[in-house]
PDB file of C-alpha atoms and ligand atoms in Angstrom:
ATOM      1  CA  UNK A 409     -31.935   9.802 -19.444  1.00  0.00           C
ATOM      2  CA  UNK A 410     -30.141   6.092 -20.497  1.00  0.00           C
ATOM      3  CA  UNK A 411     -33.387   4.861 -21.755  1.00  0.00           C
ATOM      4  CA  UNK A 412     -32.469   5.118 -25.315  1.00  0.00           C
ATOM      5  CA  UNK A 413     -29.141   3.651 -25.278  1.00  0.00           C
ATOM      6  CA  UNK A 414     -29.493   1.196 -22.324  1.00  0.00           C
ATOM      7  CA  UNK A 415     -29.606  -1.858 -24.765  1.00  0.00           C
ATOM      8  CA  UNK A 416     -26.453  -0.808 -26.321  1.00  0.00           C
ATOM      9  CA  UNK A 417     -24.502  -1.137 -23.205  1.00  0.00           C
ATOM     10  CA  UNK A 418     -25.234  -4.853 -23.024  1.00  0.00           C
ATOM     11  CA  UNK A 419     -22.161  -7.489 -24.954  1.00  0.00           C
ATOM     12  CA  UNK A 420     -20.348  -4.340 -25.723  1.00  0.00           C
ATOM     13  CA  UNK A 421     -16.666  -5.122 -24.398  1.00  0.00           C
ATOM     14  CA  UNK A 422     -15.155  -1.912 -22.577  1.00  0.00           C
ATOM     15  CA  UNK A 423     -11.292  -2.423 -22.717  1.00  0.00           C
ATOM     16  CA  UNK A 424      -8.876  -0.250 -20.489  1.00  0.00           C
ATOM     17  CA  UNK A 425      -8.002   2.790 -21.765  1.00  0.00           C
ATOM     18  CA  UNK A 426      -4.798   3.230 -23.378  1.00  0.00           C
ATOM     19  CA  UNK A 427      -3.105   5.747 -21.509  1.00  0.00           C
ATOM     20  CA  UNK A 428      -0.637   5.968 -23.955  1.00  0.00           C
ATOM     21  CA  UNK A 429      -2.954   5.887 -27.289  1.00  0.00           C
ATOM     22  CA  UNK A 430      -1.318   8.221 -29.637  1.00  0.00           C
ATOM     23  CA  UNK A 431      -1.311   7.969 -33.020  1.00  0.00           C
ATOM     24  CA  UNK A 432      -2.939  11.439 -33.111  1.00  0.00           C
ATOM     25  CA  UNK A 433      -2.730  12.137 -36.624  1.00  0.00           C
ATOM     26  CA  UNK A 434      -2.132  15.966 -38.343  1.00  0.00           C
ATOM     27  CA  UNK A 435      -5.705  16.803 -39.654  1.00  0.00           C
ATOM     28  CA  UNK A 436      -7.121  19.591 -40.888  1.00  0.00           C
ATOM     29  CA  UNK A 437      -9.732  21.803 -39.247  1.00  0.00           C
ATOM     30  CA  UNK A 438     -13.355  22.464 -40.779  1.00  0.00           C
ATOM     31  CA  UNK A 439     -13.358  25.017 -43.293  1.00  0.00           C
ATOM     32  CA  UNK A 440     -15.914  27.912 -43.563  1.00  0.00           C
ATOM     33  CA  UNK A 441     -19.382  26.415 -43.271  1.00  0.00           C
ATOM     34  CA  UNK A 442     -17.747  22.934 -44.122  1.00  0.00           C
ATOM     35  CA  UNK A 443     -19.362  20.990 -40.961  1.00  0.00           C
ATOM     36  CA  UNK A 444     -22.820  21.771 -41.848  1.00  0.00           C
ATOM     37  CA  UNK A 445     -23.974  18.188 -43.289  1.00  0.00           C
ATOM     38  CA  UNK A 446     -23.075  17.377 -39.117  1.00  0.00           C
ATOM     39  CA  UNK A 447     -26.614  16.557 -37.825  1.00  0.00           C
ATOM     40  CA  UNK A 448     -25.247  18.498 -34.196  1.00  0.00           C
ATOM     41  CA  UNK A 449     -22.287  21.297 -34.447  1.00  0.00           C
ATOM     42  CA  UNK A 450     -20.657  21.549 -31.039  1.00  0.00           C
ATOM     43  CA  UNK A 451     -18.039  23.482 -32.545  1.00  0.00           C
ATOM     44  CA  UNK A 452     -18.575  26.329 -30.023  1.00  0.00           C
ATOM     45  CA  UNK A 453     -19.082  24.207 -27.373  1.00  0.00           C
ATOM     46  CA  UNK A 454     -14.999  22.778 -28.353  1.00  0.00           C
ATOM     47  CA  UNK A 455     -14.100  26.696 -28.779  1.00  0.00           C
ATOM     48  CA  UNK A 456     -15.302  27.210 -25.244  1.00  0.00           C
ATOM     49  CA  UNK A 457     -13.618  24.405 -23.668  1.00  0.00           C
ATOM     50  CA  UNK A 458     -10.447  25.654 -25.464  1.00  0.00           C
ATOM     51  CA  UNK A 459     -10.294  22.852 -28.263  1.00  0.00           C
ATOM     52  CA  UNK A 460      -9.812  23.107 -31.642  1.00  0.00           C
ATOM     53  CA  UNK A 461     -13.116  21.813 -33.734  1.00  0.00           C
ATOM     54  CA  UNK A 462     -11.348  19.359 -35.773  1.00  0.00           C
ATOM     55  CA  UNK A 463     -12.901  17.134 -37.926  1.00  0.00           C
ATOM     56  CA  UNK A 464     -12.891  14.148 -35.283  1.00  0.00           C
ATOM     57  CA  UNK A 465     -13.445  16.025 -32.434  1.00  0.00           C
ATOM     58  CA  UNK A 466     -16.551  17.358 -34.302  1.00  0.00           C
ATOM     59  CA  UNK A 467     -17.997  13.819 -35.455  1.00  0.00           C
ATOM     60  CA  UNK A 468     -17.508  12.487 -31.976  1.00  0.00           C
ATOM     61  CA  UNK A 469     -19.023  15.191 -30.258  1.00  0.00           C
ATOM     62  CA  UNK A 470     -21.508  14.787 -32.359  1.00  0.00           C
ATOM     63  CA  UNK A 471     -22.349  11.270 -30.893  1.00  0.00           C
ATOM     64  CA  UNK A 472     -21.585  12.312 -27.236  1.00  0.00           C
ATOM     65  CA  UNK A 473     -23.681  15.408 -27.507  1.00  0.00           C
ATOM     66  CA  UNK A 474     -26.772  15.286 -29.369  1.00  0.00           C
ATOM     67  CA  UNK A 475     -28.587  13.079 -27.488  1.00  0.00           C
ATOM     68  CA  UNK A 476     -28.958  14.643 -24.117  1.00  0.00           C
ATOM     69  CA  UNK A 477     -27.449  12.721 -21.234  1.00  0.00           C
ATOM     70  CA  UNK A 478     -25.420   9.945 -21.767  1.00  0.00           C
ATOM     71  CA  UNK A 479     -23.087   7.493 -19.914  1.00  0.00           C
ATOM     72  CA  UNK A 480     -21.020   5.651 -22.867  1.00  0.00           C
ATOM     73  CA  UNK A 481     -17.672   3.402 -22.529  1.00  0.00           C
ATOM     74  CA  UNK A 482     -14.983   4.257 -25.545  1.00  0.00           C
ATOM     75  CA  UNK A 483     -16.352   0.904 -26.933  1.00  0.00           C
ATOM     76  CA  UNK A 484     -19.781   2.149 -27.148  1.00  0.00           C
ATOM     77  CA  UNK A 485     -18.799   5.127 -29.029  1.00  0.00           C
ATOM     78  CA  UNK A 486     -16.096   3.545 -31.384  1.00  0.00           C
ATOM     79  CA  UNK A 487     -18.502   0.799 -32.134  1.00  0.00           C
ATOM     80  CA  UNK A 488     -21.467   3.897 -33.005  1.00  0.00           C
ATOM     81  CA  UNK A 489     -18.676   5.704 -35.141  1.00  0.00           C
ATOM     82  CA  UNK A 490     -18.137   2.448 -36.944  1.00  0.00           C
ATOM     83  CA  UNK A 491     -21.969   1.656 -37.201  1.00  0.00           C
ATOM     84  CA  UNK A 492     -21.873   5.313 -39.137  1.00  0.00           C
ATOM     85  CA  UNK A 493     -18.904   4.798 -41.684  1.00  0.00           C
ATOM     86  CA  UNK A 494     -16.773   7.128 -39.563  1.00  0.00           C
ATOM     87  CA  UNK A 495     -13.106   6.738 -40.719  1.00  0.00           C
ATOM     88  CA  UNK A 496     -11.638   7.139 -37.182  1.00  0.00           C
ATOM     89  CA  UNK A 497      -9.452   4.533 -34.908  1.00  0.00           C
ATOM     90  CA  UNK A 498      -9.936   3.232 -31.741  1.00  0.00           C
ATOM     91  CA  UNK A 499      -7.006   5.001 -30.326  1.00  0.00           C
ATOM     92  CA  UNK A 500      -8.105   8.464 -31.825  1.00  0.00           C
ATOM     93  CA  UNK A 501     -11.896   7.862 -30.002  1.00  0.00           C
ATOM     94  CA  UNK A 502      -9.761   6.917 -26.609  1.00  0.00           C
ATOM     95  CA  UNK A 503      -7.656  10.104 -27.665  1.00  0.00           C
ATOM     96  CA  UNK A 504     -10.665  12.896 -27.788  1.00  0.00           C
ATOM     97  CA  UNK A 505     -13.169  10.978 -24.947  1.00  0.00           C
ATOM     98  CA  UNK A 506      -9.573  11.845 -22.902  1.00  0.00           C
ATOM     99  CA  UNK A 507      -9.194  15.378 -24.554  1.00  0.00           C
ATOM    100  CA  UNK A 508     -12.795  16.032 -23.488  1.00  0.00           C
ATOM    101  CA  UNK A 509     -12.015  14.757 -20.303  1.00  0.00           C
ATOM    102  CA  UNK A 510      -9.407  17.476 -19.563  1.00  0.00           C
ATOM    103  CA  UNK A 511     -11.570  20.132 -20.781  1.00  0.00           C
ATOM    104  CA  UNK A 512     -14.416  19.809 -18.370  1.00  0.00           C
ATOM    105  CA  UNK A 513     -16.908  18.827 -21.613  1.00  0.00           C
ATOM    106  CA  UNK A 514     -17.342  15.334 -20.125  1.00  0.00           C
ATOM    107  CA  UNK A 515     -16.501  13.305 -16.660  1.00  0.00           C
ATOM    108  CA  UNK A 516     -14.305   9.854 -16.193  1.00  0.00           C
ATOM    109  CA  UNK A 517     -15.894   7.409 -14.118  1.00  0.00           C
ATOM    110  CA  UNK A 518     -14.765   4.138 -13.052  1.00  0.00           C
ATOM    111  CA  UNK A 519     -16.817   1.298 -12.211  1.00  0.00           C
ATOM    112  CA  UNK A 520     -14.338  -1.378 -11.684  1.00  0.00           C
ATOM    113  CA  UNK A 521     -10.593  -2.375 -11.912  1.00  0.00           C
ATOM    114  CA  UNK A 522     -10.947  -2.466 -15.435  1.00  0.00           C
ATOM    115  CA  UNK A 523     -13.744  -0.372 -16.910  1.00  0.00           C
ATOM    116  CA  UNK A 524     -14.749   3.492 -17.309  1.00  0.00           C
ATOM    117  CA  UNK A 525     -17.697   5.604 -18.456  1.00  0.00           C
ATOM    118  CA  UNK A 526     -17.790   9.254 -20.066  1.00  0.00           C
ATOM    119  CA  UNK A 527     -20.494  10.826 -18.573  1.00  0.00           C
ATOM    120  CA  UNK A 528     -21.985  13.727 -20.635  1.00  0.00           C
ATOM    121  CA  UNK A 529     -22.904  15.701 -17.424  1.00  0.00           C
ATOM    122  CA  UNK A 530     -19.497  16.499 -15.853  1.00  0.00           C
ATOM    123  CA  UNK A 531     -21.778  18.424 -12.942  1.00  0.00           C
ATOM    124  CA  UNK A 532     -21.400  16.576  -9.430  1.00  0.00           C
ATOM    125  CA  UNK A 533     -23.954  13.776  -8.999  1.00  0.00           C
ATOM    126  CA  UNK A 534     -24.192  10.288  -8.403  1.00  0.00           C
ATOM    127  CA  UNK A 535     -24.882   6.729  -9.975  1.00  0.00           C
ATOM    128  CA  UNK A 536     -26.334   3.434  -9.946  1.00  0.00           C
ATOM    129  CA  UNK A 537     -24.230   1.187 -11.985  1.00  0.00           C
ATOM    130  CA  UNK A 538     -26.200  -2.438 -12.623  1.00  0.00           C
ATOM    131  CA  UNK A 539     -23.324  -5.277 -12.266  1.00  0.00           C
ATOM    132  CA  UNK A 540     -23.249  -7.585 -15.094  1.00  0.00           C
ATOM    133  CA  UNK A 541     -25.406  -5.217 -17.162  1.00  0.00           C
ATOM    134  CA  UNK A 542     -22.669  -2.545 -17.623  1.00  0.00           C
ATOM    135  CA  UNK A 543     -25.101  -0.045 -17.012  1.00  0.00           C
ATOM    136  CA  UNK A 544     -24.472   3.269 -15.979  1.00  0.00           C
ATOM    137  CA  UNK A 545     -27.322   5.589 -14.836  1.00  0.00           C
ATOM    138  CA  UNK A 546     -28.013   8.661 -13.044  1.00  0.00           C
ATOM    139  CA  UNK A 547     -29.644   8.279  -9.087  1.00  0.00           C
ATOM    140  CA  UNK A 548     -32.404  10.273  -9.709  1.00  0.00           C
ATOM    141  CA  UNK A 549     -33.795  13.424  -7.132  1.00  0.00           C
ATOM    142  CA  UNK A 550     -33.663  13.250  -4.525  1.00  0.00           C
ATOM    143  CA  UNK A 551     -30.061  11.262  -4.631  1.00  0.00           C
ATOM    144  CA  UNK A 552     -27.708  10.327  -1.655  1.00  0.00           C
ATOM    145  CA  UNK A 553     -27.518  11.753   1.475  1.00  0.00           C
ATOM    146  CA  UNK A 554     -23.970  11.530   2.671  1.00  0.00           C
ATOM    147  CA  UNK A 555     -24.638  12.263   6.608  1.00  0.00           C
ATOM    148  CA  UNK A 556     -21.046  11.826   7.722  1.00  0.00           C
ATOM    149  CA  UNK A 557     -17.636  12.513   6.139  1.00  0.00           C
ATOM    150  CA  UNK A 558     -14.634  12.307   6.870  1.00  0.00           C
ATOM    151  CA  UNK A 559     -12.297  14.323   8.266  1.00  0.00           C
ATOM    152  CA  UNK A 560      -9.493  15.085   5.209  1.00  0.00           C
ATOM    153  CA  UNK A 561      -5.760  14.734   5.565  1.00  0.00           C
ATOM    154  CA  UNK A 562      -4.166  17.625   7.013  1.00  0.00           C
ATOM    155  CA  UNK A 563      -3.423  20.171   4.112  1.00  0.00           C
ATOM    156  CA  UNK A 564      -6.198  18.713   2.247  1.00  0.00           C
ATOM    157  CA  UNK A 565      -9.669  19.824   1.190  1.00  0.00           C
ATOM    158  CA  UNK A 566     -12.569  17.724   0.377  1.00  0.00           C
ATOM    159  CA  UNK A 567     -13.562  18.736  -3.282  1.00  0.00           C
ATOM    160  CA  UNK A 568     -15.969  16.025  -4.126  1.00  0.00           C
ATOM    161  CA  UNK A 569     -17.812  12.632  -3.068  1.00  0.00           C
ATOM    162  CA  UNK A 570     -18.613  10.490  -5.712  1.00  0.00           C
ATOM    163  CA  UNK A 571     -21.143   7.458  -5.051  1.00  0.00           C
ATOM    164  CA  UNK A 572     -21.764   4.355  -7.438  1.00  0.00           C
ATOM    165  CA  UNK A 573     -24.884   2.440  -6.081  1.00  0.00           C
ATOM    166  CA  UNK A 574     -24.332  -0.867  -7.078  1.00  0.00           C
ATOM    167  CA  UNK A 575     -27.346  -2.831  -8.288  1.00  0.00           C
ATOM    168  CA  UNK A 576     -28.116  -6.515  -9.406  1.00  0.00           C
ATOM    169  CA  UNK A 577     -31.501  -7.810 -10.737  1.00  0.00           C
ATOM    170  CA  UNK A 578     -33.127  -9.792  -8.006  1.00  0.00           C
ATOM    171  CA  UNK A 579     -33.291 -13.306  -8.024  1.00  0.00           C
ATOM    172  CA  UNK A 580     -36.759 -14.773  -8.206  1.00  0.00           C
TER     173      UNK A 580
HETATM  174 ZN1   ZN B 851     -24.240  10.675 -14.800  1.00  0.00          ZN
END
């Protein structure tokens, strides 16, 4: 599914994300029939997540959501909403991928100390990501087989596994 975008991963910088990136600005919402230049509305997919289709959230999701499945960095997508003249900031792209995040529309995953993906799928599956090539992709069918878990703490339930397959290019 990462075919498209896989060379865009590579020398793209993924910084923390700021936990505390505000600077969420007042804007105003789409009028009537206003977002129809967008080459992808998700506007009902926001209304059914329970978010407001503002003009950001709409441009964004535009990126995140028109091109099937995709496993993107808030780098990747600030950088594509630059590439397209979008006047947004890098705190208001770390602001919605988080928004999204909290409304089930896309899932946080975390490679290393330092760096996290948005995956497009928020369904449960798993990943290979390839070390040094900041490349995130799906394992494909018929995944992991995860004979042995376990036990939880008492009072706790499992709800999920989560397994990153970590690859390198072989040498030689
Ligand atoms: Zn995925």
């Amino acid at each position: 599914m990462d075919s498209t975008t896989a060379a865009r991963w590579i020398g793209i910088e993924a910084a923390p994300l700021a936990a505390d990136g505000t600077e969420m600005l007042p804007e105003a919402a789409f009028g009537e029939g206003e977002q129809n230049h967008l080459p992808y509305d998700c506007s009902n997919l926001l209304r059914q997540a329970g978010l407001r289709p503002t003009r950001q959230r709409l441009m964004l999701g535009a990126f995140l959501f028109s091109k099937g499945g995709r496993h993107v960095t808030a780098d990747m997508i600030y950088t594509e909403a630059v590439a397209a003249d979008m006047p947004i900031s890098r705190a208001t792209v770390y602001n919605t991928l988080n928004q999204f995040t909290h409304a089930g529309l896309l899932r946080q995953i975390g490679v290393d100390g330092s760096k996290s993906f948005f995956d497009t799928n928020p369904g449960a599956h798993h990943h290979f990501f390839v070390d040094h090539e900041d490349r995130l992709l799906d394992v494909p069918a018929p995944g992991v087989a995860i004979e042995q878990l376990p036990q939880p703490l008492p009072g706790y339930e499992v709800v999920g596994v989560d397994v990153i397959v970590h690859l390198r290019r072989k040498s030689g």
